[in-house]
Coordinates of N, CA and C and ligand atoms in Angstrom, one line a residue:
X1 N -108.6 78.8 96.9 CA -109.8 78.1 97.5 C -110.7 79.3 98.0
X2 N -112.0 79.2 97.5 CA -112.9 80.3 97.8 C -113.5 80.0 99.2
X3 N -114.0 81.1 99.8 CA -114.6 81.0 101.2 C -115.8 80.0 101.1
X4 N -116.5 80.1 100.0 CA -117.7 79.3 99.8 C -117.3 77.8 99.9
X5 N -116.2 77.5 99.2 CA -115.8 76.1 99.2 C -115.4 75.6 100.6
X6 N -114.7 76.4 101.4 CA -114.3 76.0 102.7 C -115.5 75.8 103.6
X7 N -116.5 76.6 103.5 CA -117.7 76.5 104.3 C -118.3 75.1 104.1
X8 N -118.3 74.8 102.8 CA -118.9 73.5 102.5 C -118.1 72.3 103.1
X9 N -116.8 72.5 103.0 CA -115.9 71.5 103.5 C -116.1 71.1 105.0
X10 N -116.4 72.2 105.8 CA -116.5 71.9 107.3 C -118.0 71.9 107.7
X11 N -118.9 71.8 106.7 CA -120.3 71.7 107.0 C -120.6 70.4 107.8
X12 N -121.3 70.6 108.9 CA -121.6 69.4 109.7 C -123.1 69.3 109.7
X13 N -123.6 68.1 109.5 CA -125.0 67.8 109.5 C -125.6 68.1 110.8
X14 N -126.8 68.6 110.8 CA -127.5 69.1 112.1 C -127.6 67.9 113.1
X15 N -128.0 66.7 112.6 CA -128.1 65.6 113.6 C -126.7 65.2 114.1
X16 N -125.7 65.3 113.3 CA -124.4 64.9 113.7 C -123.9 65.9 114.8
X17 N -124.3 67.2 114.6 CA -123.9 68.2 115.5 C -124.5 67.9 116.9
X18 N -125.8 67.5 116.8 CA -126.5 67.2 118.1 C -125.8 66.0 118.8
X19 N -125.4 65.0 118.0 CA -124.7 63.9 118.5 C -123.4 64.3 119.2
X20 N -122.7 65.2 118.5 CA -121.4 65.6 119.1 C -121.6 66.4 120.4
X21 N -122.7 67.2 120.4 CA -123.0 67.9 121.7 C -123.3 66.9 122.8
X22 N -124.2 65.9 122.4 CA -124.6 64.9 123.4 C -123.4 64.1 124.0
X23 N -122.5 63.7 123.1 CA -121.4 62.9 123.5 C -120.4 63.8 124.4
X24 N -120.3 65.1 124.0 CA -119.5 65.9 124.8 C -120.0 66.1 126.2
X25 N -121.3 66.2 126.3 CA -122.0 66.3 127.6 C -121.8 65.0 128.4
X26 N -121.9 63.9 127.8 CA -121.8 62.6 128.5 C -120.4 62.4 129.0
X27 N -119.4 62.8 128.1 CA -118.0 62.7 128.6 C -117.7 63.6 129.8
X28 N -118.3 64.8 129.7 CA -118.2 65.8 130.8 C -118.7 65.2 132.1
X29 N -119.9 64.6 132.0 CA -120.5 64.0 133.2 C -119.6 62.8 133.7
X30 N -119.1 62.0 132.8 CA -118.3 60.9 133.1 C -117.0 61.4 133.9
X31 N -116.4 62.4 133.4 CA -115.1 62.9 134.1 C -115.5 63.5 135.4
X32 N -116.6 64.3 135.4 CA -117.0 64.9 136.6 C -117.3 63.9 137.7
X33 N -117.9 62.7 137.3 CA -118.1 61.6 138.3 C -116.8 61.1 138.8
X34 N -115.9 60.9 137.9 CA -114.5 60.4 138.3 C -113.9 61.3 139.3
X35 N -113.9 62.6 139.0 CA -113.3 63.6 139.9 C -114.0 63.7 141.2
X36 N -115.4 63.7 141.2 CA -116.1 63.7 142.4 C -115.8 62.5 143.2
X37 N -115.7 61.3 142.6 CA -115.4 60.1 143.3 C -114.0 60.2 144.0
X38 N -113.1 60.8 143.3 CA -111.7 60.9 143.9 C -111.7 61.9 145.0
X39 N -112.5 63.0 144.8 CA -112.4 64.1 145.8 C -113.3 63.8 147.0
X40 N -114.5 63.3 146.8 CA -115.4 63.2 147.9 C -115.3 61.9 148.6
X41 N -115.1 60.8 147.8 CA -115.1 59.5 148.5 C -113.7 58.9 148.6
X42 N -112.7 59.6 148.2 CA -111.4 59.1 148.3 C -111.1 57.9 147.5
X43 N -111.8 57.7 146.3 CA -111.5 56.6 145.5 C -110.2 56.8 144.7
X44 N -109.3 55.9 145.0 CA -108.0 56.0 144.3 C -107.5 54.7 143.8
X45 N -106.7 54.7 142.8 CA -106.2 53.4 142.3 C -105.3 52.7 143.4
X46 N -105.0 51.4 143.2 CA -104.1 50.7 144.1 C -102.8 51.5 144.2
X47 N -102.1 51.4 145.3 CA -101.0 52.3 145.5 C -101.4 53.4 146.4
X48 N -102.6 53.4 146.8 CA -103.2 54.4 147.7 C -102.5 54.4 149.0
X49 N -101.8 53.3 149.4 CA -101.1 53.3 150.7 C -99.7 53.9 150.6
X50 N -99.4 54.2 149.3 CA -98.0 54.8 149.1 C -97.2 54.0 148.2
X51 N -96.0 54.3 148.1 CA -95.1 53.6 147.1 C -93.9 53.1 147.8
X52 N -93.3 52.1 147.2 CA -92.1 51.4 147.9 C -91.2 50.9 146.8
X53 N -89.9 50.8 147.1 CA -89.0 50.3 146.1 C -88.9 48.8 146.3
X54 N -89.4 48.0 145.3 CA -89.4 46.5 145.5 C -88.0 45.9 145.7
X55 N -86.9 46.7 145.3 CA -85.6 46.2 145.5 C -85.1 46.5 146.9
X56 N -85.8 47.3 147.7 CA -85.3 47.7 149.0 C -86.4 47.5 150.1
X57 N -87.1 46.4 149.9 CA -88.2 46.1 150.9 C -87.7 45.9 152.3
X58 N -86.4 45.5 152.4 CA -85.8 45.3 153.8 C -85.6 46.6 154.5
X59 N -85.8 47.7 153.9 CA -85.7 49.0 154.6 C -87.1 49.6 154.8
X60 N -88.1 48.8 154.7 CA -89.5 49.3 154.8 C -90.2 48.4 155.8
X61 N -91.5 48.7 156.0 CA -92.3 47.9 156.9 C -92.4 46.4 156.5
X62 N -92.1 46.2 155.2 CA -92.2 44.8 154.6 C -91.0 44.0 155.0
X63 N -90.0 44.6 155.7 CA -88.9 43.8 156.2 C -89.4 42.7 157.2
X64 N -90.5 43.1 157.9 CA -91.0 42.2 158.9 C -92.5 42.1 158.7
X65 N -93.0 41.3 157.7 CA -94.4 41.1 157.5 C -95.0 40.5 158.8
X66 N -96.3 40.9 159.0 CA -96.9 40.3 160.2 C -98.1 41.2 160.7
X67 N -98.6 40.7 161.8 CA -99.8 41.3 162.4 C -99.4 42.2 163.6
X68 N -99.9 43.4 163.7 CA -99.6 44.2 164.9 C -100.9 44.6 165.5
X69 N -101.0 44.5 166.9 CA -102.1 45.0 167.6 C -102.0 46.5 167.9
X70 N -103.0 47.2 167.4 CA -102.9 48.7 167.5 C -103.7 49.2 168.7
X71 N -104.2 48.3 169.5 CA -105.1 48.7 170.7 C -106.5 48.5 170.3
X72 N -107.3 48.2 171.4 CA -108.7 47.9 171.2 C -108.9 46.7 170.2
X73 N -109.8 46.9 169.3 CA -110.0 45.8 168.3 C -109.3 46.0 167.0
X74 N -108.4 47.0 167.0 CA -107.7 47.4 165.8 C -106.4 46.7 165.6
X75 N -106.2 46.2 164.4 CA -105.0 45.5 164.0 C -104.4 46.1 162.7
X76 N -103.1 45.9 162.5 CA -102.5 46.2 161.2 C -101.8 44.9 160.7
X77 N -102.1 44.6 159.4 CA -101.4 43.4 158.9 C -100.6 43.9 157.7
X78 N -99.3 43.6 157.8 CA -98.3 43.9 156.8 C -98.1 42.6 156.0
X79 N -98.4 42.6 154.7 CA -98.4 41.3 154.0 C -97.5 41.5 152.7
X80 N -96.6 40.6 152.6 CA -95.7 40.6 151.4 C -96.1 39.4 150.5
X81 N -96.4 39.8 149.2 CA -96.7 38.7 148.2 C -95.5 38.5 147.3
X82 N -95.3 37.2 147.0 CA -94.2 36.9 146.0 C -94.5 35.5 145.5
X83 N -93.9 35.2 144.4 CA -94.2 33.9 143.7 C -93.6 32.8 144.7
X84 N -94.4 31.9 145.2 CA -95.9 31.9 145.1 C -96.4 31.7 146.5
X85 N -96.2 32.7 147.3 CA -96.7 32.6 148.7 C -96.9 34.0 149.3
X86 N -97.6 34.0 150.4 CA -97.7 35.3 151.2 C -97.0 35.1 152.5
X87 N -96.4 36.3 152.9 CA -95.8 36.3 154.3 C -96.7 37.4 155.0
X88 N -97.2 37.1 156.2 CA -97.2 35.8 156.9 C -98.1 34.8 156.3
X89 N -97.9 33.5 156.6 CA -98.7 32.5 156.0 C -100.0 32.2 156.8
X90 N -100.0 32.5 158.1 CA -101.2 32.4 159.0 C -101.2 33.6 159.9
X91 N -102.4 34.2 160.1 CA -102.6 35.2 161.1 C -103.8 34.9 161.9
X92 N -103.8 35.1 163.2 CA -104.9 34.8 164.1 C -105.3 36.1 164.7
X93 N -106.6 36.4 164.6 CA -107.2 37.6 165.2 C -108.5 37.2 166.0
X94 N -108.9 38.0 167.0 CA -110.1 37.7 167.7 C -111.3 38.2 166.9
X95 N -112.4 37.5 167.2 CA -113.7 37.9 166.6 C -113.9 39.5 166.8
X96 N -114.4 40.1 165.8 CA -114.6 41.6 165.9 C -113.4 42.4 165.5
X97 N -112.3 41.8 165.2 CA -111.1 42.5 164.9 C -111.3 43.3 163.6
X98 N -110.8 44.6 163.7 CA -110.8 45.4 162.5 C -109.4 45.5 162.0
X99 N -109.1 44.9 160.8 CA -107.8 44.8 160.3 C -107.5 45.7 159.1
X100 N -106.5 46.5 159.2 CA -106.1 47.3 158.0 C -104.9 46.5 157.4
X101 N -105.0 46.2 156.1 CA -104.0 45.4 155.4 C -103.1 46.4 154.6
X102 N -101.8 46.2 154.6 CA -100.9 46.9 153.8 C -100.2 45.8 153.0
X103 N -100.3 45.8 151.7 CA -99.8 44.7 150.9 C -99.0 45.2 149.7
X104 N -97.9 44.6 149.5 CA -97.1 44.8 148.3 C -96.5 43.5 147.7
X105 N -95.9 43.6 146.5 CA -95.4 42.5 145.9 C -93.9 42.7 145.7
X106 N -93.1 41.5 145.9 CA -91.7 41.6 145.7 C -91.3 41.4 144.3
X107 N -92.2 40.8 143.5 CA -91.8 40.5 142.1 C -92.9 40.9 141.0
X108 N -93.8 40.0 140.8 CA -94.8 40.3 139.7 C -96.1 40.7 140.3
X109 N -97.1 41.0 139.4 CA -98.4 41.4 139.9 C -99.1 40.2 140.5
X110 N -99.6 40.3 141.7 CA -100.4 39.3 142.3 C -101.8 39.9 142.6
X111 N -102.7 39.0 143.2 CA -104.0 39.5 143.6 C -104.1 39.3 145.1
X112 N -105.1 39.9 145.7 CA -105.3 39.7 147.2 C -106.8 39.7 147.4
X113 N -107.3 38.5 147.8 CA -108.7 38.4 148.0 C -108.9 37.7 149.3
X114 N -109.8 38.2 150.1 CA -110.2 37.5 151.4 C -111.6 36.9 151.3
X115 N -111.6 35.6 151.5 CA -112.9 34.9 151.4 C -114.0 35.6 152.3
X116 N -115.2 35.7 151.8 CA -116.3 36.2 152.5 C -116.2 37.6 153.1
X117 N -115.2 38.3 152.6 CA -115.0 39.7 153.0 C -114.8 40.6 151.7
X118 N -115.2 41.8 151.9 CA -115.2 42.7 150.7 C -113.8 43.2 150.4
X119 N -112.9 42.3 150.2 CA -111.5 42.7 149.9 C -111.0 41.9 148.7
X120 N -110.6 42.6 147.6 CA -110.1 42.0 146.4 C -109.5 43.0 145.6
X121 N -108.1 43.0 145.5 CA -107.5 44.0 144.7 C -106.2 43.4 144.1
X122 N -105.6 44.2 143.2 CA -104.3 43.8 142.6 C -103.2 44.3 143.5
X123 N -102.1 43.5 143.5 CA -100.9 43.8 144.3 C -99.8 44.0 143.3
X124 N -99.4 45.3 143.2 CA -98.5 45.7 142.1 C -97.1 46.0 142.7
X125 N -96.0 45.5 142.2 CA -94.7 45.8 142.7 C -94.5 47.4 142.7
X126 N -94.0 47.9 143.8 CA -93.8 49.3 143.9 C -94.9 50.1 144.5
X127 N -96.1 49.5 144.6 CA -97.3 50.1 145.2 C -97.6 49.4 146.5
X128 N -98.1 50.2 147.5 CA -98.6 49.6 148.7 C -100.1 49.7 148.6
X129 N -100.8 48.6 148.5 CA -102.3 48.6 148.5 C -102.7 48.5 149.9
X130 N -103.8 49.2 150.2 CA -104.4 49.3 151.5 C -105.8 49.0 151.5
X131 N -106.3 48.2 152.5 CA -107.7 47.9 152.6 C -108.0 47.5 154.1
X132 N -109.2 47.8 154.5 CA -109.6 47.5 155.9 C -110.9 46.7 155.9
X133 N -110.9 45.7 156.7 CA -112.1 44.9 156.9 C -112.3 44.4 158.3
X134 N -113.5 44.0 158.7 CA -113.7 43.6 160.1 C -114.2 42.1 160.0
X135 N -113.6 41.3 160.9 CA -113.9 39.9 161.0 C -114.9 39.6 162.1
X136 N -116.1 39.6 161.7 CA -117.2 39.4 162.8 C -117.6 38.0 163.0
X137 N -117.2 37.1 162.1 CA -117.6 35.7 162.3 C -116.4 34.8 162.5
X138 N -116.3 34.1 163.6 CA -115.2 33.2 163.9 C -115.1 32.1 162.7
X139 N -113.9 31.7 162.5 CA -113.7 30.7 161.4 C -112.3 30.9 160.8
X140 N -112.1 30.1 159.7 CA -110.9 30.3 159.0 C -111.1 30.8 157.6
X141 N -110.5 31.9 157.2 CA -110.7 32.5 155.9 C -109.4 32.5 155.1
X142 N -109.6 32.1 153.9 CA -108.4 32.0 153.0 C -108.1 33.4 152.4
X143 N -106.8 33.8 152.4 CA -106.3 35.0 151.7 C -105.7 34.4 150.4
X144 N -106.3 34.8 149.3 CA -106.0 34.1 148.1 C -105.4 35.0 147.0
X145 N -104.5 34.6 146.3 CA -104.0 35.3 145.1 C -105.0 35.2 144.0
X146 N -105.6 36.4 143.7 CA -106.7 36.3 142.7 C -106.3 36.8 141.3
X147 N -105.0 36.8 141.1 CA -104.5 37.3 139.8 C -103.5 36.3 139.3
X148 N -103.6 35.8 138.1 CA -102.7 34.8 137.6 C -101.3 35.3 137.6
X149 N -100.4 34.5 138.3 CA -99.0 35.0 138.4 C -98.0 34.0 138.1
X150 N -98.4 32.9 137.4 CA -97.4 32.0 137.0 C -97.8 30.5 137.4
X151 N -96.8 29.7 137.3 CA -97.0 28.2 137.4 C -97.7 27.8 138.6
X152 N -97.3 28.3 139.8 CA -97.9 27.8 141.1 C -98.9 28.8 141.6
X153 N -99.5 29.6 140.8 CA -100.5 30.6 141.2 C -101.6 30.0 142.0
X154 N -102.1 28.8 141.6 CA -103.2 28.2 142.3 C -102.9 27.7 143.7
X155 N -101.6 27.6 144.0 CA -101.2 27.2 145.4 C -100.9 28.4 146.3
X156 N -101.1 29.6 145.8 CA -100.7 30.8 146.5 C -101.9 31.4 147.4
X157 N -101.8 31.0 148.6 CA -102.8 31.5 149.6 C -102.3 31.4 151.0
X158 N -102.9 32.1 151.9 CA -102.6 32.1 153.3 C -103.9 32.0 154.1
X159 N -103.8 32.0 155.4 CA -105.0 31.9 156.2 C -105.1 32.9 157.2
X160 N -106.4 33.3 157.5 CA -106.7 34.2 158.6 C -107.7 33.4 159.5
X161 N -107.2 33.2 160.7 CA -108.1 32.5 161.7 C -108.7 33.5 162.6
X162 N -110.0 33.4 162.7 CA -110.8 34.3 163.6 C -111.3 33.5 164.8
X163 N -110.7 33.8 165.9 CA -111.1 33.1 167.1 C -112.3 33.7 167.8
X164 N -113.2 32.8 168.3 CA -114.3 33.3 169.1 C -113.8 34.2 170.2
X165 N -114.6 35.2 170.6 CA -114.1 36.2 171.6 C -113.7 35.6 172.9
X166 N -114.4 34.5 173.4 CA -114.1 33.9 174.7 C -112.7 33.3 174.6
X167 N -112.4 32.5 173.5 CA -111.1 31.8 173.3 C -110.0 32.9 173.3
X168 N -110.3 34.0 172.6 CA -109.2 35.0 172.4 C -108.9 35.6 173.8
X169 N -109.9 35.8 174.6 CA -109.7 36.4 176.0 C -108.9 35.4 176.8
X170 N -109.2 34.1 176.7 CA -108.4 33.1 177.5 C -107.0 33.1 177.0
X171 N -106.8 33.1 175.7 CA -105.4 33.1 175.2 C -104.6 34.3 175.6
X172 N -105.3 35.4 175.8 CA -104.6 36.6 176.2 C -104.1 36.5 177.6
X173 N -105.0 36.0 178.5 CA -104.7 35.8 179.9 C -103.5 34.8 180.0
X174 N -103.6 33.7 179.3 CA -102.5 32.7 179.3 C -101.2 33.3 178.9
X175 N -101.3 34.2 177.9 CA -100.1 34.8 177.4 C -99.4 35.8 178.3
X176 N -100.2 36.4 179.3 CA -99.7 37.4 180.2 C -98.7 36.9 181.3
Ligands
CUA1 CU1 -99.8 35.3 143.0 CU2 -101.5 34.4 141.6

């Protein structure tokens, strides 16, 4: 094979070369954006709350799903998803409560969506998904499985009840 022949074989058209350079630059920008997102804004896939063995949930925080008051207006909600319900089924918080949710699945992939709040993610067995939102408006909000998970998927939801601040204060005094 002569050198002449090889050069012809790898000859790339000038326009094609420009396209390749352009595409390479675009890919570079794309990956740089992803890396910047991860580094600067903490954008991470679900599982960001950590990992958990779905077979040994009774040795984790998911042994006792529920709401914990962390002081002030801060709450933590540990939620376990499984076919086809959430534990706990109902949670009540006062108006203005800032709730951090930790969610995992015991079995298949579920979804986790809170009506009228910017929370919607996949719940994957083995992963702890984490999200925080504030409940500023009293009312009842459904916590809904937003990912098809089988026969009774459409029945899979729970409730978050947000009590007006005055009612919550009264309830707290009565509870003391
Ligand atoms: Cu769980 Cu759909």
